[in-house]
Coordinates of N, CA and C and ligand atoms in Angstrom, one line a residue:
M1 N 0.9 -1.2 0.0 CA -0.1 0.1 0.0 C 0.9 1.2 0.2
K2 N 0.7 2.1 -0.7 CA 1.6 3.4 -0.9 C 1.2 4.4 0.0
K3 N -0.1 4.9 0.2 CA -0.2 5.8 1.3 C -1.7 5.9 1.6
I4 N -2.0 6.7 2.5 CA -3.4 6.9 2.7 C -3.9 8.1 1.6
E5 N -4.8 7.6 0.6 CA -5.3 8.4 -0.4 C -6.6 9.4 0.1
H6 N -7.3 8.8 0.8 CA -8.3 9.7 1.4 C -9.1 9.1 2.8
I7 N -9.7 10.0 3.4 CA -10.5 9.3 4.1 C -12.0 9.7 4.2
G8 N -13.0 8.8 4.2 CA -14.1 8.9 4.2 C -14.8 9.1 5.6
I9 N -15.8 10.1 5.4 CA -16.7 10.6 6.5 C -18.1 10.7 6.1
A10 N -18.9 9.7 6.8 CA -20.5 9.7 6.6 C -21.1 11.0 7.3
V11 N -21.8 11.8 6.6 CA -22.5 12.7 6.8 C -24.1 12.7 6.7
K12 N -24.9 13.2 7.4 CA -26.4 13.1 7.2 C -26.7 14.0 6.0
N13 N -26.0 15.4 5.8 CA -26.4 16.1 4.7 C -25.3 16.7 4.1
L14 N -25.2 16.2 3.0 CA -23.7 16.7 2.2 C -23.6 18.2 2.0
E15 N -24.7 19.0 1.7 CA -24.8 20.3 1.5 C -24.2 21.0 2.8
T16 N -24.7 20.7 3.9 CA -24.4 21.2 5.2 C -22.9 21.0 5.3
S17 N -22.5 19.7 5.3 CA -21.4 19.5 5.6 C -20.2 19.9 4.6
N18 N -20.5 20.3 3.3 CA -19.7 20.7 2.6 C -19.3 22.0 3.0
S19 N -20.1 22.8 3.4 CA -20.1 24.1 4.0 C -19.0 24.3 5.3
L20 N -19.4 23.1 6.2 CA -18.5 23.0 7.6 C -17.1 22.6 6.9
F21 N -16.6 21.6 5.9 CA -15.6 21.1 5.8 C -14.9 22.0 4.8
E22 N -15.7 23.1 4.1 CA -15.0 24.4 3.3 C -14.6 25.2 4.3
K23 N -15.1 25.6 5.3 CA -14.5 26.4 6.7 C -13.3 25.8 7.0
L24 N -13.6 24.7 7.4 CA -12.3 23.8 8.1 C -11.0 23.6 7.4
L25 N -11.5 23.4 6.0 CA -9.9 23.1 5.2 C -9.4 24.4 4.3
G26 N -10.6 25.1 4.6 CA -10.1 26.4 3.7 C -10.3 26.5 2.1
S27 N -10.9 25.3 1.6 CA -11.2 25.2 0.3 C -12.2 24.5 -0.2
A28 N -12.8 25.0 -1.1 CA -14.3 24.0 -1.7 C -13.9 22.5 -2.0
P29 N -14.9 21.8 -2.1 CA -14.8 20.5 -2.7 C -14.5 20.7 -4.1
Y30 N -13.6 20.0 -4.8 CA -13.2 20.0 -6.0 C -14.0 19.2 -7.0
K31 N -15.0 18.3 -6.2 CA -15.8 17.3 -7.0 C -16.8 16.8 -6.4
E32 N -18.0 16.6 -6.9 CA -19.3 16.1 -6.3 C -19.7 15.0 -7.2
E33 N -19.9 13.9 -6.7 CA -20.2 12.7 -7.8 C -21.2 11.7 -7.0
E34 N -22.1 11.3 -7.5 CA -23.3 10.3 -7.3 C -22.6 9.0 -7.5
V35 N -22.7 7.9 -6.7 CA -22.3 6.5 -7.1 C -23.7 5.8 -6.9
P36 N -24.5 5.7 -7.9 CA -25.7 5.0 -7.8 C -25.7 3.7 -7.3
T37 N -24.7 2.9 -7.6 CA -24.6 1.3 -7.4 C -24.2 1.3 -5.9
E38 N -23.7 2.3 -5.5 CA -23.2 2.4 -3.9 C -24.6 3.0 -2.8
G39 N -25.2 3.9 -3.6 CA -26.2 4.5 -2.9 C -25.8 5.6 -2.3
V40 N -24.9 6.4 -2.8 CA -24.0 7.4 -2.1 C -23.9 8.7 -3.0
K41 N -24.1 9.8 -2.5 CA -23.6 10.8 -3.1 C -22.3 11.4 -2.2
T42 N -21.3 11.7 -2.9 CA -20.0 12.0 -2.4 C -19.5 13.3 -2.8
S43 N -18.6 14.1 -1.7 CA -17.8 15.2 -2.4 C -16.6 15.0 -2.0
F44 N -15.5 15.6 -2.7 CA -14.1 15.4 -2.5 C -13.4 16.7 -2.1
F45 N -12.5 16.8 -1.1 CA -11.7 18.0 -0.7 C -10.1 17.6 -0.9
R46 N -9.5 18.6 -1.4 CA -8.2 18.2 -1.4 C -7.6 18.8 0.2
N47 N -6.4 18.1 0.7 CA -5.8 18.6 1.7 C -4.3 18.2 1.8
G48 N -3.6 18.7 1.5 CA -2.1 18.6 0.8 C -2.1 17.3 -0.1
P49 N -1.4 16.3 0.4 CA -1.3 15.2 -0.7 C -2.3 14.2 -0.4
N50 N -3.4 14.4 0.6 CA -4.5 13.4 0.9 C -5.7 14.3 0.3
K51 N -6.8 13.4 0.7 CA -8.1 13.9 0.4 C -9.2 13.4 1.4
I52 N -10.4 14.2 1.5 CA -11.2 14.1 2.5 C -12.5 13.8 1.6
E53 N -13.4 12.7 1.8 CA -14.4 12.3 1.0 C -15.4 12.5 2.0
L54 N -16.6 12.9 1.6 CA -17.8 12.9 2.7 C -18.9 12.3 1.8
L55 N -19.4 11.2 2.5 CA -20.7 10.5 2.0 C -21.9 10.7 2.7
E56 N -22.8 10.9 1.6 CA -24.5 11.1 2.2 C -25.2 9.6 1.5
A57 N -26.0 9.4 2.2 CA -26.8 8.2 1.7 C -27.6 8.6 0.7
T58 N -28.0 8.1 -0.5 CA -29.1 8.3 -1.3 C -30.4 7.4 -1.2
S59 N -30.3 6.4 -0.4 CA -31.4 5.7 -0.2 C -31.3 4.8 1.1
T60 N -32.4 4.1 1.6 CA -32.3 3.4 2.9 C -31.7 2.4 2.9
T61 N -31.5 1.8 1.7 CA -30.7 0.5 1.4 C -29.0 0.6 1.4
S62 N -29.0 2.0 1.4 CA -27.3 2.5 1.3 C -26.5 1.9 2.6
P63 N -25.3 1.6 2.1 CA -24.5 1.1 3.3 C -24.3 2.3 4.4
I64 N -24.6 3.4 3.7 CA -24.0 4.7 4.5 C -25.2 4.9 5.4
H65 N -26.6 4.9 5.0 CA -27.7 4.9 5.7 C -27.4 4.2 6.9
Q66 N -27.3 2.9 6.8 CA -27.0 1.6 7.6 C -25.9 2.0 8.6
F67 N -24.8 2.6 8.2 CA -23.8 3.0 9.2 C -24.4 4.5 10.2
L68 N -25.0 5.1 9.4 CA -25.6 6.3 10.1 C -26.6 6.1 11.2
E69 N -27.3 5.0 11.0 CA -28.4 4.3 11.7 C -27.4 3.9 13.2
N70 N -26.5 3.0 12.8 CA -25.9 2.1 13.7 C -25.0 3.2 14.5
R71 N -24.0 4.0 14.0 CA -23.2 4.6 14.5 C -23.3 6.3 14.5
G72 N -24.0 6.9 13.9 CA -24.0 8.0 13.8 C -23.0 8.7 12.8
E73 N -22.9 10.2 12.7 CA -22.1 10.5 11.6 C -20.5 10.5 12.1
G74 N -19.7 10.5 11.4 CA -18.0 10.2 11.7 C -17.2 9.2 10.8
L75 N -16.2 9.2 11.4 CA -15.2 8.6 10.3 C -15.8 7.2 9.9
H76 N -15.9 7.0 8.4 CA -16.5 5.9 8.0 C -15.1 4.9 7.3
H77 N -14.4 5.4 6.7 CA -13.2 4.4 5.9 C -12.0 5.1 6.0
V78 N -11.3 4.4 5.9 CA -9.8 4.9 5.6 C -9.1 4.1 4.3
A79 N -8.9 5.0 3.3 CA -8.7 4.3 1.9 C -7.1 4.6 1.5
F80 N -6.4 3.3 1.1 CA -5.3 3.6 0.7 C -5.1 3.1 -0.7
E81 N -4.1 4.2 -1.2 CA -3.8 3.9 -2.8 C -3.0 2.5 -3.0
V82 N -3.0 1.9 -3.8 CA -2.4 0.5 -4.3 C -2.0 0.7 -5.8
D83 N -1.0 -0.1 -6.2 CA -0.6 0.0 -7.7 C -1.6 -0.9 -8.4
D84 N -1.6 -2.1 -7.6 CA -2.4 -3.2 -8.5 C -3.6 -3.8 -7.6
I85 N -4.6 -3.4 -7.6 CA -5.6 -3.5 -6.7 C -5.9 -5.1 -6.6
E86 N -6.1 -5.8 -7.8 CA -6.3 -7.2 -7.9 C -5.1 -8.1 -7.0
E87 N -3.8 -7.7 -7.2 CA -2.6 -8.2 -6.6 C -2.9 -8.2 -5.0
E88 N -3.2 -6.7 -4.5 CA -3.1 -6.6 -3.3 C -4.3 -7.3 -2.5
M89 N -5.8 -7.4 -3.3 CA -6.8 -8.2 -2.9 C -6.2 -9.5 -2.6
K90 N -5.3 -10.1 -3.6 CA -5.0 -11.8 -3.4 C -4.2 -11.7 -2.3
R91 N -3.2 -10.8 -2.1 CA -2.2 -11.0 -0.9 C -2.9 -10.6 0.4
L92 N -3.9 -9.9 0.6 CA -4.8 -9.6 1.9 C -5.7 -10.9 2.2
K93 N -6.2 -11.4 1.1 CA -7.1 -12.5 1.5 C -6.0 -13.8 2.0
A94 N -5.0 -13.7 1.5 CA -4.2 -15.0 1.8 C -3.6 -14.4 3.6
E95 N -3.4 -13.3 3.7 CA -3.1 -12.9 4.9 C -4.4 -13.2 6.0
G96 N -5.6 -13.7 5.4 CA -6.5 -13.8 6.5 C -7.6 -12.5 6.6
F97 N -7.3 -11.6 5.9 CA -8.3 -10.6 5.6 C -9.7 -10.8 5.1
V98 N -10.9 -10.2 5.4 CA -12.3 -10.6 5.1 C -12.4 -9.3 4.0
L99 N -12.5 -9.8 2.6 CA -12.9 -8.7 1.6 C -14.4 -8.6 1.4
L100 N -14.9 -7.5 1.3 CA -16.3 -7.4 0.9 C -16.6 -7.6 -0.3
S101 N -15.9 -7.8 -1.4 CA -16.1 -8.4 -2.8 C -14.9 -9.0 -3.3
E102 N -15.3 -9.9 -4.2 CA -14.5 -10.7 -4.7 C -13.6 -9.9 -6.0
K103 N -14.1 -9.2 -6.5 CA -13.6 -8.3 -7.7 C -13.6 -6.7 -7.3
P104 N -12.7 -5.9 -7.6 CA -12.7 -4.5 -7.7 C -14.0 -4.0 -8.3
K105 N -14.5 -3.0 -7.5 CA -15.5 -2.4 -8.2 C -15.3 -0.8 -8.5
K106 N -16.0 -0.2 -9.5 CA -16.1 1.1 -9.9 C -16.6 2.0 -8.6
G107 N -15.4 2.9 -8.1 CA -15.9 4.0 -6.9 C -15.9 5.2 -7.6
A108 N -16.1 6.1 -6.6 CA -16.1 7.6 -7.0 C -14.8 8.2 -7.6
D109 N -14.5 9.2 -8.0 CA -13.2 9.7 -8.5 C -12.4 9.0 -9.1
N110 N -13.0 8.1 -10.3 CA -12.1 7.5 -11.1 C -11.1 6.6 -10.5
K111 N -11.7 5.7 -9.7 CA -10.8 4.7 -8.9 C -11.9 3.3 -9.1
W112 N -10.8 2.4 -9.1 CA -11.3 0.8 -8.7 C -11.3 0.6 -7.2
V113 N -12.1 0.1 -6.8 CA -12.0 0.0 -5.1 C -12.7 -1.3 -4.5
A114 N -11.8 -1.4 -3.5 CA -12.2 -2.8 -2.8 C -12.3 -2.6 -1.3
F115 N -13.1 -3.3 -0.5 CA -13.2 -2.7 0.9 C -12.7 -4.0 1.9
I116 N -12.3 -3.9 2.9 CA -11.8 -4.8 3.7 C -12.9 -5.0 4.9
H117 N -13.5 -6.1 5.4 CA -14.4 -5.8 6.6 C -14.0 -5.5 7.7
P118 N -14.7 -4.7 8.5 CA -13.9 -3.8 9.6 C -13.6 -5.0 11.0
K119 N -14.4 -6.1 10.9 CA -14.1 -7.2 11.8 C -12.9 -7.7 11.6
S120 N -12.3 -7.6 10.6 CA -10.6 -8.2 10.5 C -9.6 -7.1 10.5
T121 N -10.2 -5.8 10.5 CA -9.1 -4.9 10.7 C -9.6 -3.7 12.0
N122 N -9.7 -4.4 13.3 CA -10.1 -3.8 14.3 C -10.9 -2.5 14.4
G123 N -12.0 -2.8 13.7 CA -13.0 -2.1 13.5 C -13.2 -0.9 12.7
I124 N -12.0 -0.9 11.8 CA -11.7 0.2 10.8 C -12.2 -0.2 9.5
L125 N -13.1 0.4 8.6 CA -13.4 -0.1 7.4 C -12.2 0.4 6.4
V126 N -11.8 -0.7 5.8 CA -10.5 -0.2 5.0 C -10.8 -0.3 3.4
E127 N -10.4 0.8 2.8 CA -10.7 0.8 1.2 C -9.4 0.6 0.6
L128 N -9.2 0.0 -0.5 CA -8.1 -0.1 -1.2 C -8.4 0.6 -2.6
C129 N -7.7 1.5 -3.1 CA -8.1 1.9 -4.3 C -7.0 2.3 -5.4
Q130 N -7.4 2.0 -6.7 CA -6.3 2.2 -7.8 C -7.0 3.3 -8.7
E131 N -6.2 4.0 -9.1 CA -6.7 5.1 -10.2 C -7.0 4.3 -11.4
I132 N -8.0 4.7 -12.1 CA -8.6 4.1 -13.4 C -7.8 4.6 -14.5
K133 N -6.9 4.1 -15.5 CA -6.1 4.8 -16.2 C -6.8 4.6 -17.7
Ligands
LIG1 ZN1 -13.6 6.4 -0.3

């Protein structure tokens, strides 16, 4: 894994949180994007070499909706950048980590993504991401 690419934060209302994080970070989000397959609306902020992703649920079946119900707003996932996501998934599976999908999926911000179940990573949902070229 190369570096932390972004940190994902679950929010109830993207618009409200966009202005909050704009004040916090001193810059507006550079992108807003809906990912219908995941039931989320996202926005991305740059922060030095890293990014902050805000996620709002767009349906009650969204994993973000579930998360907000269970735990409320807050840190949702930590995303690590990788060179070869399929290779990394294989490696982590062999190490005993529980992956949430067999194959990488198309995520927000032009990335292939895969998630590791928080029960195998001390309660933190870990995202692997690889830029789609
Ligand atoms: Zn993410």
